[in-house]
Tab-separated table of C-alpha atoms in Angstrom:
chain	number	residue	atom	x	y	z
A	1	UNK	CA	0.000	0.000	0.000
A	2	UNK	CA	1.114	3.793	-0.428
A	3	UNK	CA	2.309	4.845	2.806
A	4	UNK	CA	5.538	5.769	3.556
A	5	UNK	CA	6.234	7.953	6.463
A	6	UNK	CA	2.821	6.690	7.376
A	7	UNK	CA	3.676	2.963	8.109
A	8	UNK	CA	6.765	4.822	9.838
A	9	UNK	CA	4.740	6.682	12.462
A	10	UNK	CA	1.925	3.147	12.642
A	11	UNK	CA	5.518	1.155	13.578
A	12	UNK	CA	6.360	3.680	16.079
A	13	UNK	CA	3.356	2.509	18.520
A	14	UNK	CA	1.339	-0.135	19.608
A	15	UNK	CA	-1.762	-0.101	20.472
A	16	UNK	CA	-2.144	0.459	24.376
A	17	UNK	CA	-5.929	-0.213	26.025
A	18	UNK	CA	-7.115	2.964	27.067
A	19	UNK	CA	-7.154	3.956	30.552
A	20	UNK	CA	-10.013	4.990	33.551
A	21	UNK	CA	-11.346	8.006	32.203
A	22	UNK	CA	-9.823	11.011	33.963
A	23	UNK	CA	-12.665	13.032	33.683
A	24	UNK	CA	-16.908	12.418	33.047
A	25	UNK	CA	-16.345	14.161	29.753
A	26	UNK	CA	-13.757	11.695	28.844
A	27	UNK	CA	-15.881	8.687	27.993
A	28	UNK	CA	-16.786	7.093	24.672
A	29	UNK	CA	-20.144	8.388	24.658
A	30	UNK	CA	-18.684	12.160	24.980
A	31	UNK	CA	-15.767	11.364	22.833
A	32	UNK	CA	-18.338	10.214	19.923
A	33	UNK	CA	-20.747	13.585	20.619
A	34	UNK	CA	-17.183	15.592	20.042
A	35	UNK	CA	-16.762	13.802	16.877
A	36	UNK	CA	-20.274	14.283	15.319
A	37	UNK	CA	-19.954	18.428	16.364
A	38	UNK	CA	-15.884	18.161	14.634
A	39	UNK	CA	-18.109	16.484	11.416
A	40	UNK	CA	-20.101	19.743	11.155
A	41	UNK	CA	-18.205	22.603	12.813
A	42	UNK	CA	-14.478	21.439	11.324
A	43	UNK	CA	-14.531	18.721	8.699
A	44	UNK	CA	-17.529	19.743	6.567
A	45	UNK	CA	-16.226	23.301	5.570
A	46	UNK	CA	-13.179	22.025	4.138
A	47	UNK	CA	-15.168	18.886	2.365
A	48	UNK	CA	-16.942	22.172	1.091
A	49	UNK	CA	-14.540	23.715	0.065
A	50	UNK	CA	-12.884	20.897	-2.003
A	51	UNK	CA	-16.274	20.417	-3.788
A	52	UNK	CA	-17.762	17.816	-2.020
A	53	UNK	CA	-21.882	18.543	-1.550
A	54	UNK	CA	-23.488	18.502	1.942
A	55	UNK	CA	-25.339	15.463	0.465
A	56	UNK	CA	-22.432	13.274	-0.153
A	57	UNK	CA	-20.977	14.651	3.075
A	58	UNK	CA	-23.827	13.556	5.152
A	59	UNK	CA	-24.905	10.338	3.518
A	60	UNK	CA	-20.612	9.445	3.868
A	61	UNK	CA	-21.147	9.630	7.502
A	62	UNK	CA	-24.609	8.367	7.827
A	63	UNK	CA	-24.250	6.129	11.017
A	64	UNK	CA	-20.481	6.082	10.883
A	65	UNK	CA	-19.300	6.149	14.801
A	66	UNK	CA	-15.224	5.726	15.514
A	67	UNK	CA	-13.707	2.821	15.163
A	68	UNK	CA	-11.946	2.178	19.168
A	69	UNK	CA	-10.056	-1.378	17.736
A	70	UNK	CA	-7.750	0.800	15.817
A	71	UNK	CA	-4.028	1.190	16.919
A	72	UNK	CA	-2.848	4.764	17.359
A	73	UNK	CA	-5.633	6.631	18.970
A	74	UNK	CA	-5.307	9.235	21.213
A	75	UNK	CA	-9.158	10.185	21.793
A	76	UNK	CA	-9.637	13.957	23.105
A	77	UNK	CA	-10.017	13.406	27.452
A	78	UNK	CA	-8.014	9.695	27.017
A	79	UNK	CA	-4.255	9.326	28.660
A	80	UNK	CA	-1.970	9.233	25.281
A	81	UNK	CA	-0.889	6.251	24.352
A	82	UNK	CA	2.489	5.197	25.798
A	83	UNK	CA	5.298	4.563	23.037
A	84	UNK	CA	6.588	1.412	23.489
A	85	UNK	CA	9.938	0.661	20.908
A	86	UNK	CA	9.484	-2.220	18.723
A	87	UNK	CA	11.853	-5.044	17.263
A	88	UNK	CA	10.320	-5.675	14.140
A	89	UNK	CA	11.769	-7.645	10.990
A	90	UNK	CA	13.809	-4.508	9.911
A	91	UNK	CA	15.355	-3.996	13.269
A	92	UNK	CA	16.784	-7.241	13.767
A	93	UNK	CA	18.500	-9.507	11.090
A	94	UNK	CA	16.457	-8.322	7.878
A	95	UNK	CA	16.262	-12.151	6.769
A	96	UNK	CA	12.861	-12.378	8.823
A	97	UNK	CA	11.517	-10.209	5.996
A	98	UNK	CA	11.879	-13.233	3.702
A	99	UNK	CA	10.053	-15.830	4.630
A	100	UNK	CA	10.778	-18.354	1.438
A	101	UNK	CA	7.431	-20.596	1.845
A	102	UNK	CA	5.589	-17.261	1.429
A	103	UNK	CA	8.170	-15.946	-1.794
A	104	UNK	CA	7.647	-19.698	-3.378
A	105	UNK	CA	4.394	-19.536	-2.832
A	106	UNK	CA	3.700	-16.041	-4.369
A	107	UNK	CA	5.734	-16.621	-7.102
A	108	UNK	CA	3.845	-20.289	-8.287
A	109	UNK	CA	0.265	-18.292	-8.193
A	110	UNK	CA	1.837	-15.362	-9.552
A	111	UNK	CA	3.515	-17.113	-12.748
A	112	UNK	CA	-0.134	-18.878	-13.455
A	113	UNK	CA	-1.790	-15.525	-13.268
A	114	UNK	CA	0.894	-13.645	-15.657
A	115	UNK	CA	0.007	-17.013	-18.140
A	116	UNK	CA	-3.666	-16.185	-17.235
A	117	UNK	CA	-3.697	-12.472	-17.880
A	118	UNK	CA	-0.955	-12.084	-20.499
A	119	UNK	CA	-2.847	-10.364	-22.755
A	120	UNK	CA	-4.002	-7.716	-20.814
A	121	UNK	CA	-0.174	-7.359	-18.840
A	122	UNK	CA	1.236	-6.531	-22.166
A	123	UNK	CA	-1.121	-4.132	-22.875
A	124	UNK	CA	-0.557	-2.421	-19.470
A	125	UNK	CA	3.205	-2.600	-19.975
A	126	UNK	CA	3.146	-1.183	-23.338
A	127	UNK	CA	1.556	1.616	-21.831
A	128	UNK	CA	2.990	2.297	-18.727
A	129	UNK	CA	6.805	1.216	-19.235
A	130	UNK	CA	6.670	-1.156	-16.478
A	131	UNK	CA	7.375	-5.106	-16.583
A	132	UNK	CA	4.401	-7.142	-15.705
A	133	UNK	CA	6.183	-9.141	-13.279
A	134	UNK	CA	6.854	-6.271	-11.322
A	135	UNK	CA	3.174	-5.265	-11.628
A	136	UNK	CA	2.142	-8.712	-10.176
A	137	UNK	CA	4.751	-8.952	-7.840
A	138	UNK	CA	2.955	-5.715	-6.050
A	139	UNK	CA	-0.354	-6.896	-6.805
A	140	UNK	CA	0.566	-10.332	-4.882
A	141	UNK	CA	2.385	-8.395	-2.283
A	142	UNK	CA	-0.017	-5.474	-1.244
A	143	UNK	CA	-3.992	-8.058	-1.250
A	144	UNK	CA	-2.653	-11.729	-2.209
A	145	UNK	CA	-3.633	-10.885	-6.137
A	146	UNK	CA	-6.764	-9.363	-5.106
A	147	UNK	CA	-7.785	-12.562	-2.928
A	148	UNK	CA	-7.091	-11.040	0.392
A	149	UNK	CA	-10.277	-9.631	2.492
A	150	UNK	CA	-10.166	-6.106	2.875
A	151	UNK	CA	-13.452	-5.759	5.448
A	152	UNK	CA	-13.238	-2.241	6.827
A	153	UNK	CA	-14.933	0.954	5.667
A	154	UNK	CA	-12.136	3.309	4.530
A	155	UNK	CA	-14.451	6.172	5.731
A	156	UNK	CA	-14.908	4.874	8.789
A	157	UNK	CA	-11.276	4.169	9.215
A	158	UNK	CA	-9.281	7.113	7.591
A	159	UNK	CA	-12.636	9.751	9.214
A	160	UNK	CA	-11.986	7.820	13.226
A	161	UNK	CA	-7.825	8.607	12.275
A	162	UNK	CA	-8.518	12.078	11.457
A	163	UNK	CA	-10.306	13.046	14.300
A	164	UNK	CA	-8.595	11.524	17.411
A	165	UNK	CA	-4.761	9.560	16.148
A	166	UNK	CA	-1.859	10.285	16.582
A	167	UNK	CA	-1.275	11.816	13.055
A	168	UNK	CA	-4.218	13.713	12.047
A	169	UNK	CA	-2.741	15.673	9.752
A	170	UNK	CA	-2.058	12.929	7.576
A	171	UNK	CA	-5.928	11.537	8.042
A	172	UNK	CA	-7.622	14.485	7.340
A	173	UNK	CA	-5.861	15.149	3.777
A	174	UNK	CA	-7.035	11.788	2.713
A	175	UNK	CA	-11.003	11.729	4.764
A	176	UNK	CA	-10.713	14.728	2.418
A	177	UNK	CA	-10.279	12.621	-0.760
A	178	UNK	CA	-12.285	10.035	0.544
A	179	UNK	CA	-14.802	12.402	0.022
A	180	UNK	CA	-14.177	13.623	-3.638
A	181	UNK	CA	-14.260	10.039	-4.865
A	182	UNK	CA	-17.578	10.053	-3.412
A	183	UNK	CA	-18.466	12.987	-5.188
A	184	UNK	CA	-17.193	12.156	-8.279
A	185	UNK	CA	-19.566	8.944	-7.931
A	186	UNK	CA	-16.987	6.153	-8.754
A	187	UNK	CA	-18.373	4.358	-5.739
A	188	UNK	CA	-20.778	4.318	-3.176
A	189	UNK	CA	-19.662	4.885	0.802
A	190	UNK	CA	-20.449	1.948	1.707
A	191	UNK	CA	-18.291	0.007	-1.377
A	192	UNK	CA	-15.322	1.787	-0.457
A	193	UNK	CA	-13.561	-0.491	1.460
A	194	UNK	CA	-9.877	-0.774	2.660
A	195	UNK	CA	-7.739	-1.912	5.335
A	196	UNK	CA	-7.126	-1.384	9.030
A	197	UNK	CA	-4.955	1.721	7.722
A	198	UNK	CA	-7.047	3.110	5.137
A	199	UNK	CA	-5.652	1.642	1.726
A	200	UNK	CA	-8.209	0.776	-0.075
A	201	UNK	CA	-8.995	-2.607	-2.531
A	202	UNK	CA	-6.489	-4.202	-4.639
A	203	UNK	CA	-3.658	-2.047	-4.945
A	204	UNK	CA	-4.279	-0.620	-1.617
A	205	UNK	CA	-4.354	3.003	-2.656
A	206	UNK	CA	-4.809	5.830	-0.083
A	207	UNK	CA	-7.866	8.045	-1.050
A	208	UNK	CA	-5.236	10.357	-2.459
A	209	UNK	CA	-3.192	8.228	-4.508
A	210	UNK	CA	-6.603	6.728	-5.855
A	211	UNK	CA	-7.155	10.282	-6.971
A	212	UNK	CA	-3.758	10.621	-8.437
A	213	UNK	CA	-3.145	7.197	-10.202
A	214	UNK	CA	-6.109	5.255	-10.403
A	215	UNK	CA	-7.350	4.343	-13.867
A	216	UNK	CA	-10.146	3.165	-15.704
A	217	UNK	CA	-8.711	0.193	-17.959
A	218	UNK	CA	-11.169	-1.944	-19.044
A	219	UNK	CA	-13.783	0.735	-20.824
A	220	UNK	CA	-16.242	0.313	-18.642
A	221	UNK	CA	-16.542	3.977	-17.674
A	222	UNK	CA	-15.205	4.008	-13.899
A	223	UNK	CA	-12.817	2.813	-12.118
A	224	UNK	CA	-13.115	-0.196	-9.618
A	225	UNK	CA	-9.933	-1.162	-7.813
A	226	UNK	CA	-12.179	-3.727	-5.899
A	227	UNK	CA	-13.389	-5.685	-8.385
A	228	UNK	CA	-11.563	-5.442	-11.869
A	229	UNK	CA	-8.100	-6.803	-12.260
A	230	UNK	CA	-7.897	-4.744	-15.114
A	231	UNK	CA	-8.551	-1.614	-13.562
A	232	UNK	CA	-6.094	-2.874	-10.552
A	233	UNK	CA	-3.328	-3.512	-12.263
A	234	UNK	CA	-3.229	-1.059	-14.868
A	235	UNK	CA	-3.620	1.391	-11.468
A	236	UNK	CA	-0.505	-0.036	-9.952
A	237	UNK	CA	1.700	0.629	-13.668
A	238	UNK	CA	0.573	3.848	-13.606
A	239	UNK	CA	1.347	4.932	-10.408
A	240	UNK	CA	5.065	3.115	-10.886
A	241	UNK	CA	5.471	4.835	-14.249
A	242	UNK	CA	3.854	8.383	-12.730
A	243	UNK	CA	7.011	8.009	-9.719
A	244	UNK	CA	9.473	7.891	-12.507
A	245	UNK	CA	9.702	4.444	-14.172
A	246	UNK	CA	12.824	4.271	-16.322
A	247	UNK	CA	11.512	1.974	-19.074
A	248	UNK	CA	13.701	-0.580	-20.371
A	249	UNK	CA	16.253	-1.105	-17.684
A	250	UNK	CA	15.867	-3.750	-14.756
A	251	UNK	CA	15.394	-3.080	-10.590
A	252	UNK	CA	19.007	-4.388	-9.786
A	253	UNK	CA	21.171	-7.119	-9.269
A	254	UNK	CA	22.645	-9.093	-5.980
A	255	UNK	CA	25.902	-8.665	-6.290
A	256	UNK	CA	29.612	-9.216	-4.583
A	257	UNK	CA	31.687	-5.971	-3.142
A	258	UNK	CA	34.883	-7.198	-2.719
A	259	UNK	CA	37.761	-7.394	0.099
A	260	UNK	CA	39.148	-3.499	0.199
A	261	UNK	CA	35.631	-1.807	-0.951
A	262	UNK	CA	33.602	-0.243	1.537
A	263	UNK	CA	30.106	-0.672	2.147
A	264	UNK	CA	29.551	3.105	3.063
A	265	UNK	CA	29.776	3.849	-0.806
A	266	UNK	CA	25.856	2.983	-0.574
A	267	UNK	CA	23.031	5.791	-1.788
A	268	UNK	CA	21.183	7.005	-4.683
A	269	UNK	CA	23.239	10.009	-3.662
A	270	UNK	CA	26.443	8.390	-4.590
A	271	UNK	CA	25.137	6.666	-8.080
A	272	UNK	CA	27.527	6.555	-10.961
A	273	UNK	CA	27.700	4.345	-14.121
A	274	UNK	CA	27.824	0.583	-13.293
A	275	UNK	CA	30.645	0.097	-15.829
A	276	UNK	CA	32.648	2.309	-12.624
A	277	UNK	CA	31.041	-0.070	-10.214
A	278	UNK	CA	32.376	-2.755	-12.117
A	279	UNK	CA	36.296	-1.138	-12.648
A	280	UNK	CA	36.226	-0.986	-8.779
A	281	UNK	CA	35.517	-5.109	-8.435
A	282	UNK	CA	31.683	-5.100	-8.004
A	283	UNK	CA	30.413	-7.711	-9.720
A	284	UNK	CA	27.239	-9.482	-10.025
A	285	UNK	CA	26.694	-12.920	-7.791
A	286	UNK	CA	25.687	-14.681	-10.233
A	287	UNK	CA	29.020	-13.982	-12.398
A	288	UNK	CA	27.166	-12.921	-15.470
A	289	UNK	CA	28.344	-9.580	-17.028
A	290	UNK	CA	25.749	-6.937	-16.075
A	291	UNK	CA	23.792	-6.012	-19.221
A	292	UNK	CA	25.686	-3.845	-21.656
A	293	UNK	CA	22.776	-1.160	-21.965
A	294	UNK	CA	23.026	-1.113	-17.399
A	295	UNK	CA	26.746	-0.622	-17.361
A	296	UNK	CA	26.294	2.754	-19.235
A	297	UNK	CA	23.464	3.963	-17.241
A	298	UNK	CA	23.329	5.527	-13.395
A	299	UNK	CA	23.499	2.395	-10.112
A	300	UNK	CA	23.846	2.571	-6.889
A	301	UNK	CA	25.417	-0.033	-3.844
A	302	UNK	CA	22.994	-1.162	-1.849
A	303	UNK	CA	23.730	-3.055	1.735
A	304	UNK	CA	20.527	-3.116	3.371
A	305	UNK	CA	22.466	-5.561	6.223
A	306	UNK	CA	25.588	-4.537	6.063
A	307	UNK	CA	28.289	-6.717	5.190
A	308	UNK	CA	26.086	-9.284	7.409
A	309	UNK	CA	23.563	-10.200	4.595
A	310	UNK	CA	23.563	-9.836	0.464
A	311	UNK	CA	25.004	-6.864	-1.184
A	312	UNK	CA	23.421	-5.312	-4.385
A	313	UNK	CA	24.030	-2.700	-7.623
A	314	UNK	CA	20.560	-1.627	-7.959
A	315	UNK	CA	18.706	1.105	-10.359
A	316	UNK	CA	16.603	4.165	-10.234
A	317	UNK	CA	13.948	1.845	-10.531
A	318	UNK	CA	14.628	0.277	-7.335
A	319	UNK	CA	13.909	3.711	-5.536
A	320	UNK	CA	10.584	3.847	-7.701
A	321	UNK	CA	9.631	0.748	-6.311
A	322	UNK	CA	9.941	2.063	-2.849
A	323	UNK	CA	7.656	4.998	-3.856
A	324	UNK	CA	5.246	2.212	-3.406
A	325	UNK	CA	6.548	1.604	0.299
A	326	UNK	CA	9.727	3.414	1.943
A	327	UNK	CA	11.224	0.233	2.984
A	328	UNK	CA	14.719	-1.119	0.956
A	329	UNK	CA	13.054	-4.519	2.333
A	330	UNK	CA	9.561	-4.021	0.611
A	331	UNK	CA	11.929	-3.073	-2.731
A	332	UNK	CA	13.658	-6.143	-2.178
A	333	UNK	CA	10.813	-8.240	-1.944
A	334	UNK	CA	9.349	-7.041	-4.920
A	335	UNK	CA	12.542	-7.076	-6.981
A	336	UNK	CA	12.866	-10.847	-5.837
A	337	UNK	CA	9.560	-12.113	-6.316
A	338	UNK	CA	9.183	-10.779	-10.141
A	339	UNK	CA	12.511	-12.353	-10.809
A	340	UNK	CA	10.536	-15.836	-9.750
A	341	UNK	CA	8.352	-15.195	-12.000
A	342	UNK	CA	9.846	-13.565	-14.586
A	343	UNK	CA	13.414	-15.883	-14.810
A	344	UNK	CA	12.295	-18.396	-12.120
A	345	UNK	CA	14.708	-17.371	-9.752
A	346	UNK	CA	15.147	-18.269	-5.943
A	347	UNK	CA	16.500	-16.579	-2.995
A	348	UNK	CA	19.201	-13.990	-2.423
A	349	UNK	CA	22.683	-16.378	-2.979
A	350	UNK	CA	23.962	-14.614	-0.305
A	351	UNK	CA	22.096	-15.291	3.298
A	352	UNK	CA	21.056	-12.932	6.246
A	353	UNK	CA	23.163	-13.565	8.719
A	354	UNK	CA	21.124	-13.088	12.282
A	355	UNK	CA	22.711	-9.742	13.959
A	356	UNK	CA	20.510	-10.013	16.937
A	357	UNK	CA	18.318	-7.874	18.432
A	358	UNK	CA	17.773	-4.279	18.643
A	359	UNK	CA	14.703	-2.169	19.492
A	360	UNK	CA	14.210	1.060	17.712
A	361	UNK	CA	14.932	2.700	21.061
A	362	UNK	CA	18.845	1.503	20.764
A	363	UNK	CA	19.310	2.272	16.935
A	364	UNK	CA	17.894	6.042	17.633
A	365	UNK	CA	20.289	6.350	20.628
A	366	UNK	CA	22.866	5.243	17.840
A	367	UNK	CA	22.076	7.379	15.320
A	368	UNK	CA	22.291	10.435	18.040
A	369	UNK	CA	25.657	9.252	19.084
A	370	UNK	CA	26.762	9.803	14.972
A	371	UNK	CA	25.093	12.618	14.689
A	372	UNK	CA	26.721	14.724	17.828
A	373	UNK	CA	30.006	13.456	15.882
A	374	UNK	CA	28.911	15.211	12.777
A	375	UNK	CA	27.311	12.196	10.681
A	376	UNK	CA	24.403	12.728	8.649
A	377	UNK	CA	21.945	9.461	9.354
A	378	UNK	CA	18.725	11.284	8.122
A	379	UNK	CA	17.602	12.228	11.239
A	380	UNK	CA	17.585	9.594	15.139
A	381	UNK	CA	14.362	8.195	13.806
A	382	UNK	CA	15.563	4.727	14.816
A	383	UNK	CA	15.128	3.615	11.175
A	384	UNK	CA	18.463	2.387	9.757
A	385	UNK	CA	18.366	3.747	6.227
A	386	UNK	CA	21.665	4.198	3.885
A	387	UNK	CA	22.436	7.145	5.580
A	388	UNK	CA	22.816	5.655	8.566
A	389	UNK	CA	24.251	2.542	7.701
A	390	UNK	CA	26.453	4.283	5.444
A	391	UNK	CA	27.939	6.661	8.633
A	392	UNK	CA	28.550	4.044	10.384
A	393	UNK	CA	30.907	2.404	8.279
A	394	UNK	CA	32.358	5.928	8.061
A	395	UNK	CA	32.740	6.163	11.703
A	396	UNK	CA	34.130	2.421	11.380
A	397	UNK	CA	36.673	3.140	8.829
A	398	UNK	CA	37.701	6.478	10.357
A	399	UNK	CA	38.440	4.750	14.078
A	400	UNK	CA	40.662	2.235	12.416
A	401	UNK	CA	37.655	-0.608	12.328
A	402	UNK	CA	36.546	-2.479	9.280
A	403	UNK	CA	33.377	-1.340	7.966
A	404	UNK	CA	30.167	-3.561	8.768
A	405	UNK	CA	27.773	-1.080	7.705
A	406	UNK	CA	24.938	-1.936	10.073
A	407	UNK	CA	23.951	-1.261	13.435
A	408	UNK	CA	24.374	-4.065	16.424
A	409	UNK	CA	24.553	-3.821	19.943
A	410	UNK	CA	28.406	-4.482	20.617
A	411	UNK	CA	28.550	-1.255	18.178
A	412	UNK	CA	25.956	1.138	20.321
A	413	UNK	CA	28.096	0.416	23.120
A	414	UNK	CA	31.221	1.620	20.926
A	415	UNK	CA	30.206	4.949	19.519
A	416	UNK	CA	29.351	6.851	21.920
């Protein structure tokens, strides 16, 4: 689904159950009467002013109460939620991410429905620039190729976000073009369904991305991201090819950096041809030649464990890819299971070694530590992007250590 920063901030938190109330006013029943006067007195002159009628607004919310089950809340009168760090997949050995009976799996239902809609994938990828296996690896990804249930009322959701979570900035720009695909009539209220975060049907488009990049490809006159695989996957090409596509040329390539090269040379910052890539030892894993028409054009090193996993040249369109998502794992993923299907590839060559632990917590207490020393990490977010793993293997190199490239615990104790 589209979400960037926005799966960053739903990572941040769990869900905590809410306290006593502190207060009589502070009670479900109060907290609802609040939202119905924020519908009228707040939300509806906006909706008005982005064109939506007081018809569509009111039938949208006709009977719609808050949805309580949903993580992130902080209802108006409620103690905020406590943060609580996390150990996810990408904080600990990124191999958890790749969970091969799910990837083999994916890929055999994925290769039967490129056979089954081949016709209509070539006509999307003449048009948008963008392979079909990459098309269907996202479509498999994001709903199971449209098989997965998506049961909750995006309204509902996205509306019960805007008023009382933890980001409603972010929910109220897209309650807002919830609204205008009402009022442009592509779909009743009640159709419009998405998930637990908002993204709605197969490609699991935010309101505003639906807006942006949804299309109608089969001719029938509107466009249905619930129901047509046409209109789905055409939706997902265009919104690829719309974040910059570069037609022709691949996602990347696992790859070796050898003994005497460092990892911190990783970032779409630092691209250059891959022929120089290649001069300076990188090769690919597989010992094939990297494509003449690649070695002339822009790549970039990519180390998303360090030196403690598989190394990669990868291409602008890798970064496109994580338009999609802002995670180098998602990117991976995707990259990996349209080679499956595409070349009937397997898993990285290379394994994930297992790093150990670290909670979010630890890695932002890292990234301060660089920082104070003059390191750009992109900010002590606790997510260990290139940047960061880039300054630590500057930091490594620079205090006479050979560069790993990615944080662990024996190093949080070091830089300090």
């Amino acid at each position: 689904m589209i979400r960037a920063l926005f799966l960053t901030v739903i990572l941040a938190f769990s869900v905590t159950a809410f306290a006593v109330p502190t207060s009589h006013a502070a009670t479900k029943a109060g907290v609802e009467t609040q939202f119905r006067q924020w519908l009228e007195a707040d939300l509806w002159p906006d909706a008005k002013r982005a064109g939506v009628s007081k018809q569509v607004f009111d039938s949208a919310f006709a009977g719609v109460t808050l949805d309580w089950d949903l993580p992130d809340l902080a209802p108006p009168g409620f103690p905020k939620p406590k943060a609580r760090a996390q150990s996810q997949a990408e904080f600990r050995s990124p191999g958890a991410y790749f969970s091969e009976k799910r990837l083999q799996g994916l890929a055999a239902s994925g290769r039967s429905l490129m056979n089954q809609h081949a016709g209509l994938l070539r006509r999307i990828e003449e048009r948008y620039g963008v392979p079909a296996a990459i098309i269907v690896a996202v479509w498999g990804r994001e709903s199971g190729f449209g098989r997965a249930k998506i049961p909750h009322s995006a309204v509902r959701v996205i509306v019960t976000k805007a008023f009382m979570s933890t980001r409603p900035e972010l929910f109220r720009r897209e309650i807002l073009a919830a609204l205008q695909i009402l009022q442009r009539g592509d779909v009743p209220a009640p159709a419009l369904k998405g998930s637990w975060a908002g993204a709605m049907g197969q490609p699991q488009f935010l309101p505003s991305s639906y807006l942006d990049h949804a299309v109608d490809f089969d001719g029938d006159g509107k466009i249905d991201i619930w129901n047509s695989t046409a209109d789905s996957l055409a939706s997902i090409g265009n919104y690829l090819a719309k974040s910059g596509w570069v037609r022709g040329r691949d996602w990347g390539f696992e790859a070796v950096i050898p003994e005497g090269v460092t990892c911190a040379l990783e970032g779409p910052d630092r691209a250059r041809p891959i022929a120089a890539l290649t001069e300076m030892g990188i090769i690919r894993i597989s010992g094939r030649p990297f494509p003449e028409h690649e070695r002339r054009a822009p790549g970039m090193v990519l180390v998303p464990a360090g030196i403690y996993g598989p190394e990669f040249v990868v291409t602008p369109n890798f970064y496109v890819i994580k338009e999609y998502n802002n995670s180098d794992l998602y990117a991976l993923f995707i990259g990996n299971l349209a080679d499956r299907m595409a070349y009937g590839g397997g898993a990285f060559v290379t394994r994930w070694q297992d790093t150990g632990a670290m909670l979010r917590s630890d890695i932002a207490r890292l990234q301060s530590s660089l920082e104070r020393q003059g390191y750009d990490v992109g900010g002590a977010d606790g997510l260990p992007g290139y940047k960061t793993r880039r300054s630590i293997g500057e930091w490594q190199s620079k205090n006479g250590q050979k560069p790993t490239c990615f944080p662990t615990a024996a190093l949080l104790k070091t830089i300090r």
